[in-house]
PDB file of C-alpha atoms in Angstrom:
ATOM      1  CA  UNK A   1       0.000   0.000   0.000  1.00  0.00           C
ATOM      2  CA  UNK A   2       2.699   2.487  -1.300  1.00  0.00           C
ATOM      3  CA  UNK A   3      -0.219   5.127  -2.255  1.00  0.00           C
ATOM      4  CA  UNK A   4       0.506   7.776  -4.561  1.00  0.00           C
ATOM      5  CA  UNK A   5       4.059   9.510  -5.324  1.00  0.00           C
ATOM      6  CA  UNK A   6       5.219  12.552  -6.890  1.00  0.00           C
ATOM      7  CA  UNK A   7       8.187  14.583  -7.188  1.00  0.00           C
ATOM      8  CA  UNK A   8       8.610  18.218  -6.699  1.00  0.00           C
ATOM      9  CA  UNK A   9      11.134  20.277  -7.769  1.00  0.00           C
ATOM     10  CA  UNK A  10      12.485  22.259  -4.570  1.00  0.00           C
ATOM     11  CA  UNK A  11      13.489  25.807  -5.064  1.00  0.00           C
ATOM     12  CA  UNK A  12      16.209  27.433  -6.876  1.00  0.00           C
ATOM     13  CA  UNK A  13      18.926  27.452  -4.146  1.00  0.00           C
ATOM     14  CA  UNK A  14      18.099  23.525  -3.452  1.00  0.00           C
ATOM     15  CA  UNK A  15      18.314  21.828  -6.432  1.00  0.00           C
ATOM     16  CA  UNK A  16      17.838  18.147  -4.993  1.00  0.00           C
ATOM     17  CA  UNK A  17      14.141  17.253  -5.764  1.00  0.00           C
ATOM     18  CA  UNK A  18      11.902  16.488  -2.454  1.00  0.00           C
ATOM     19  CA  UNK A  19       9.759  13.088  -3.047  1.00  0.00           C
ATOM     20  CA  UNK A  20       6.051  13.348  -1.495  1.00  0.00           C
ATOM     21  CA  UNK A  21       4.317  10.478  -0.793  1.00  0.00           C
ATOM     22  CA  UNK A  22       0.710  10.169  -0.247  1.00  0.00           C
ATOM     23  CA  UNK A  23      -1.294   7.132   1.374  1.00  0.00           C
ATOM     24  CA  UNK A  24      -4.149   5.760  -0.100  1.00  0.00           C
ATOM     25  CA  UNK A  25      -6.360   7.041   2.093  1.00  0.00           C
ATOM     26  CA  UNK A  26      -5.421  10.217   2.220  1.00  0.00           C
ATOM     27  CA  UNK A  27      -5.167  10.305  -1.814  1.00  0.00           C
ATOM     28  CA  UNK A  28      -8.528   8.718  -1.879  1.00  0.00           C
ATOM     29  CA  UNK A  29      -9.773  12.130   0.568  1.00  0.00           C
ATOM     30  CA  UNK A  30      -8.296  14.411  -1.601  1.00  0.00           C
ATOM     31  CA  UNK A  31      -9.651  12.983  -4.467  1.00  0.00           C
ATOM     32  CA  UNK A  32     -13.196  12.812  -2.999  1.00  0.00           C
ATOM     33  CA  UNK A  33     -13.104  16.365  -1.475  1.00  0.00           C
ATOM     34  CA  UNK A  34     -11.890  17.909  -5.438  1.00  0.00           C
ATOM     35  CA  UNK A  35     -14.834  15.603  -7.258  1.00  0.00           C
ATOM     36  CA  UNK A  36     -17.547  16.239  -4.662  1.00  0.00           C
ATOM     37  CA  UNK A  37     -20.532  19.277  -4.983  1.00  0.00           C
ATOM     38  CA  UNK A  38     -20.664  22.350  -2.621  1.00  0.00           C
ATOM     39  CA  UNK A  39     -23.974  24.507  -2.366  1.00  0.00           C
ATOM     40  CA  UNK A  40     -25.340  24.679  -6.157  1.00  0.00           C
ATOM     41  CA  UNK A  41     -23.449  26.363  -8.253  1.00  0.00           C
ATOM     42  CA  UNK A  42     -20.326  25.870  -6.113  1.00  0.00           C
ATOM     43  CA  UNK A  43     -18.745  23.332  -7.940  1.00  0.00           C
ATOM     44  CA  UNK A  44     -15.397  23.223  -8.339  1.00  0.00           C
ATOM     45  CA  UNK A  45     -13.706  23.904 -11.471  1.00  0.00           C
ATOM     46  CA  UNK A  46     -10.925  22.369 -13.339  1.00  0.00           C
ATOM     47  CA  UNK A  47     -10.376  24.855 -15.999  1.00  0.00           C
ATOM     48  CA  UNK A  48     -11.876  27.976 -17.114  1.00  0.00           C
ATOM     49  CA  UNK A  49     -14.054  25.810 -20.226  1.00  0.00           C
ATOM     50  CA  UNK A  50     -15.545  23.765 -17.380  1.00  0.00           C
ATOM     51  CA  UNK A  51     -19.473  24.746 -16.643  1.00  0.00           C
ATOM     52  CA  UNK A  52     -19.726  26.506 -13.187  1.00  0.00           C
ATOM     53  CA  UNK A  53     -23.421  25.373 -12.865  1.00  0.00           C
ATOM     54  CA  UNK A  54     -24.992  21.972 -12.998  1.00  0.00           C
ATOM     55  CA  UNK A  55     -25.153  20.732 -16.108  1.00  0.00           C
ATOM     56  CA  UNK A  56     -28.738  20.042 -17.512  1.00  0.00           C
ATOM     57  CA  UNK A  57     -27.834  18.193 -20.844  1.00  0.00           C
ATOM     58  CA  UNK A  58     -24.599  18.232 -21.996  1.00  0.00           C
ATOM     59  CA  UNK A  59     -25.187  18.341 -25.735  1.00  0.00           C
ATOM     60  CA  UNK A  60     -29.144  19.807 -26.355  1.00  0.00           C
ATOM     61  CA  UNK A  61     -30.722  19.832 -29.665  1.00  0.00           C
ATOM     62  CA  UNK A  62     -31.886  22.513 -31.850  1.00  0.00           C
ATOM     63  CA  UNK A  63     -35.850  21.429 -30.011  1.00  0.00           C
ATOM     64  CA  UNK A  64     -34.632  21.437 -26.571  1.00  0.00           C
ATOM     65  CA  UNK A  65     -32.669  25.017 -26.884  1.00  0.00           C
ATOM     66  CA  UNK A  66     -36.290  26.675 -28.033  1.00  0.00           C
ATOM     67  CA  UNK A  67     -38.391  24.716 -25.746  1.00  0.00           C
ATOM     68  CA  UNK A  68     -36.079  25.714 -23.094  1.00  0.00           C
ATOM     69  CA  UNK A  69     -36.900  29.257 -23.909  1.00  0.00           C
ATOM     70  CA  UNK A  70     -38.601  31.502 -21.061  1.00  0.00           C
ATOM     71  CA  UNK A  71     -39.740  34.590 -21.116  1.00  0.00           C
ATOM     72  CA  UNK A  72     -36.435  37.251 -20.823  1.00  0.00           C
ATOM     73  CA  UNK A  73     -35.699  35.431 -24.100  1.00  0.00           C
ATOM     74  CA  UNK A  74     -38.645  36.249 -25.946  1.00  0.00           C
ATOM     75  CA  UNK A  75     -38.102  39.900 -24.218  1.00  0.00           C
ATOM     76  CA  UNK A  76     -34.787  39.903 -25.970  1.00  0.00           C
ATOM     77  CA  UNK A  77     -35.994  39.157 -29.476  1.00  0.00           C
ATOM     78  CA  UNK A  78     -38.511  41.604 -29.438  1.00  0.00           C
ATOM     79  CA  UNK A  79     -36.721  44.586 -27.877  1.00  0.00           C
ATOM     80  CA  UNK A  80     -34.006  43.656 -31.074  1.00  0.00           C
ATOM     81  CA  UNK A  81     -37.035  43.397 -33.532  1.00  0.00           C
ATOM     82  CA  UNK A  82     -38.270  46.903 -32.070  1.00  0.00           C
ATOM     83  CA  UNK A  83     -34.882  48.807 -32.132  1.00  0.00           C
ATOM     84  CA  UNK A  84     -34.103  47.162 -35.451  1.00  0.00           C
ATOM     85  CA  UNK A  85     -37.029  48.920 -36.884  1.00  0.00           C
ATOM     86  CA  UNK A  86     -36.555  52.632 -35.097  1.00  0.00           C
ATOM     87  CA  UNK A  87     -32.916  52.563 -35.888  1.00  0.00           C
ATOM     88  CA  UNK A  88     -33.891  51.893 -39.885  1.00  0.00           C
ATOM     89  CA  UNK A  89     -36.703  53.969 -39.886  1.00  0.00           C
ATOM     90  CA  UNK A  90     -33.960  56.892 -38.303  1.00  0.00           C
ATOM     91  CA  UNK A  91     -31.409  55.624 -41.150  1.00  0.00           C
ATOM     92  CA  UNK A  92     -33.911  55.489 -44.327  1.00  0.00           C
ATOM     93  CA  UNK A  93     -34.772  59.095 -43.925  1.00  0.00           C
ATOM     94  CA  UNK A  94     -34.096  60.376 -47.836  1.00  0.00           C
ATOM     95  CA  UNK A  95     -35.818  59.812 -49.894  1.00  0.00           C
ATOM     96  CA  UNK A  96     -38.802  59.375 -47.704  1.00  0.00           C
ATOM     97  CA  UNK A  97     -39.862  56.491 -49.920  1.00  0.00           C
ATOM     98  CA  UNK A  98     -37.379  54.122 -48.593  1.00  0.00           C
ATOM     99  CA  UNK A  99     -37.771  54.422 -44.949  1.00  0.00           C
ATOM    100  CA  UNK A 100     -40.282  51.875 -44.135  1.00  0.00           C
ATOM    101  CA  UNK A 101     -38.895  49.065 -46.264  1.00  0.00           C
ATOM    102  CA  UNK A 102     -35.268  49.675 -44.417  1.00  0.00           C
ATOM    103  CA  UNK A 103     -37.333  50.025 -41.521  1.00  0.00           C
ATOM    104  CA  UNK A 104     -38.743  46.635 -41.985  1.00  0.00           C
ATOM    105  CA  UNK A 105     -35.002  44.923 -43.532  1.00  0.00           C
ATOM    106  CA  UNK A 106     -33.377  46.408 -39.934  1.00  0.00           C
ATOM    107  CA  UNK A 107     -36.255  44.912 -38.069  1.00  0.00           C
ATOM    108  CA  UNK A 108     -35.644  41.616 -39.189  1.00  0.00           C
ATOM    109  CA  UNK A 109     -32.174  41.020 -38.779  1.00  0.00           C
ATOM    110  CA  UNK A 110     -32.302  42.964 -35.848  1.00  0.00           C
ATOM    111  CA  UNK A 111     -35.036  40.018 -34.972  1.00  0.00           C
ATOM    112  CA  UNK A 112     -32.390  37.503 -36.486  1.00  0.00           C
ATOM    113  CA  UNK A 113     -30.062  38.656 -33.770  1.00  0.00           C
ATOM    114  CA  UNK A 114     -32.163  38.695 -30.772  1.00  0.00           C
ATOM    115  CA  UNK A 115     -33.049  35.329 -31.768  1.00  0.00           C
ATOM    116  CA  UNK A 116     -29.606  33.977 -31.723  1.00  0.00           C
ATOM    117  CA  UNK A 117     -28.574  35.543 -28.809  1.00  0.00           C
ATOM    118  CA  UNK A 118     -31.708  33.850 -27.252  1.00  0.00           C
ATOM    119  CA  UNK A 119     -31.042  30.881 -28.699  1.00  0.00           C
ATOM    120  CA  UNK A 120     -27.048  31.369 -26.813  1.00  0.00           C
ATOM    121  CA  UNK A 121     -28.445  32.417 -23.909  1.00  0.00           C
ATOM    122  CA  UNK A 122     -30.585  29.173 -23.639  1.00  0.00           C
ATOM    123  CA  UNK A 123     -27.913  26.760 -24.896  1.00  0.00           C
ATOM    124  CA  UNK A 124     -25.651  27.676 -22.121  1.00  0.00           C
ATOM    125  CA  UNK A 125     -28.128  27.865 -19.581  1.00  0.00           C
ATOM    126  CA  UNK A 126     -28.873  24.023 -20.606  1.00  0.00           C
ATOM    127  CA  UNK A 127     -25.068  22.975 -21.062  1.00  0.00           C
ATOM    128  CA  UNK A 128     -24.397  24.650 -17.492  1.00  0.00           C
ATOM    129  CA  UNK A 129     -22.257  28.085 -18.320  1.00  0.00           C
ATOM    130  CA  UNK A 130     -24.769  29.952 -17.330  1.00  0.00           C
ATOM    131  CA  UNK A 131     -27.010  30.122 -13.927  1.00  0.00           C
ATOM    132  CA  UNK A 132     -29.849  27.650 -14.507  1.00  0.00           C
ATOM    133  CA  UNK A 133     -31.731  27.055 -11.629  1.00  0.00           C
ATOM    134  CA  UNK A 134     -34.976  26.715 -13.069  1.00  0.00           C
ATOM    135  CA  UNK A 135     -33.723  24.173 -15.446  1.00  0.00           C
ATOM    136  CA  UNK A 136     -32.362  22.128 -13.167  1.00  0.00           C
ATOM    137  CA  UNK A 137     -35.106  21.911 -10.903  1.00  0.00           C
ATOM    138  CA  UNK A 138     -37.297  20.789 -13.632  1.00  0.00           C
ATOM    139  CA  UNK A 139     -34.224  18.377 -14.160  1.00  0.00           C
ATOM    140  CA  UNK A 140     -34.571  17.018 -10.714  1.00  0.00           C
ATOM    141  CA  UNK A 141     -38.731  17.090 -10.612  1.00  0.00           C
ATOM    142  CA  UNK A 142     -38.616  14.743 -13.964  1.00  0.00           C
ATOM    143  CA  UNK A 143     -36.093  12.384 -12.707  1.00  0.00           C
ATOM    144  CA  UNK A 144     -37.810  12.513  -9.345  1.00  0.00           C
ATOM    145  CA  UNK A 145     -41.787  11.321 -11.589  1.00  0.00           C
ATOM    146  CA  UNK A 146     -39.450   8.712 -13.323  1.00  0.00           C
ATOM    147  CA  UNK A 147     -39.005   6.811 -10.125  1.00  0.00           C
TER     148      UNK A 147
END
């Protein structure tokens, strides 16, 4: 039961290398302790890619990013779709007979826009980048009817 062993390099004036041994037990604690959840949201990280919330479902579809939605999404799309259209109705302004129509071309990819962002927004809510509380409680109440 040797456990685990490293080497360390000591510091610049001692250039002999100091071997650390662990025991099992006490690499088995470690390891536990680094793998293990906190409060939600808390979990620990191993890199700066890795999701900071609880992830819902790792790779969603095109279906479960819009039926996943809510309502601050839908907010988003139209507040784009509205500006879209006052910023090319302010930008079509001569001739007059071209304002609505860039109006209407601003408007929708304006809409476009909102809609991806939305569509972002609930992709990484889903894949656990983003806080997702609601999600995963809804993750938890269908596992939870499963049973």
């Amino acid at each position: 039961d040797q456990g685990l062993c490293t080497r360390e390099t000591g510091a610049s004036r001692f250039p002999a290398r100091a071997r650390v041994c662990l025991s099992l037990e006490e690499f088995r604690r470690r390891a536990v302790s680094m793998t293990s959840y906190g409060e939600w949201g808390e979990r620990p990280r191993k890199s700066a890619y890795d999701p900071k919330y609880p992830v819902v479902k790792q790779f969603p579809s095109i279906g479960d990013n819009l039926r996943n939605m809510n309502m601050g999404d839908y907010a988003r799309v139209a507040t784009f779709t509205a500006g879209g259209y006052y910023i090319g109705y302010i930008i079509g302004f001569r001739p007059y007979t071209i304002r609505v129509p860039t109006a209407r071309f601003t408007a929708l990819c304006c809409g476009i826009g909102g809609l991806m962002a939305s569509y972002l927004s609930s992709r990484q809510r889903l894949t656990g980048y983003f806080p997702n509380k609601a999600e995963y409680d809804a993750m938890v109440r269908a596992k939870a009817e499963e049973d």
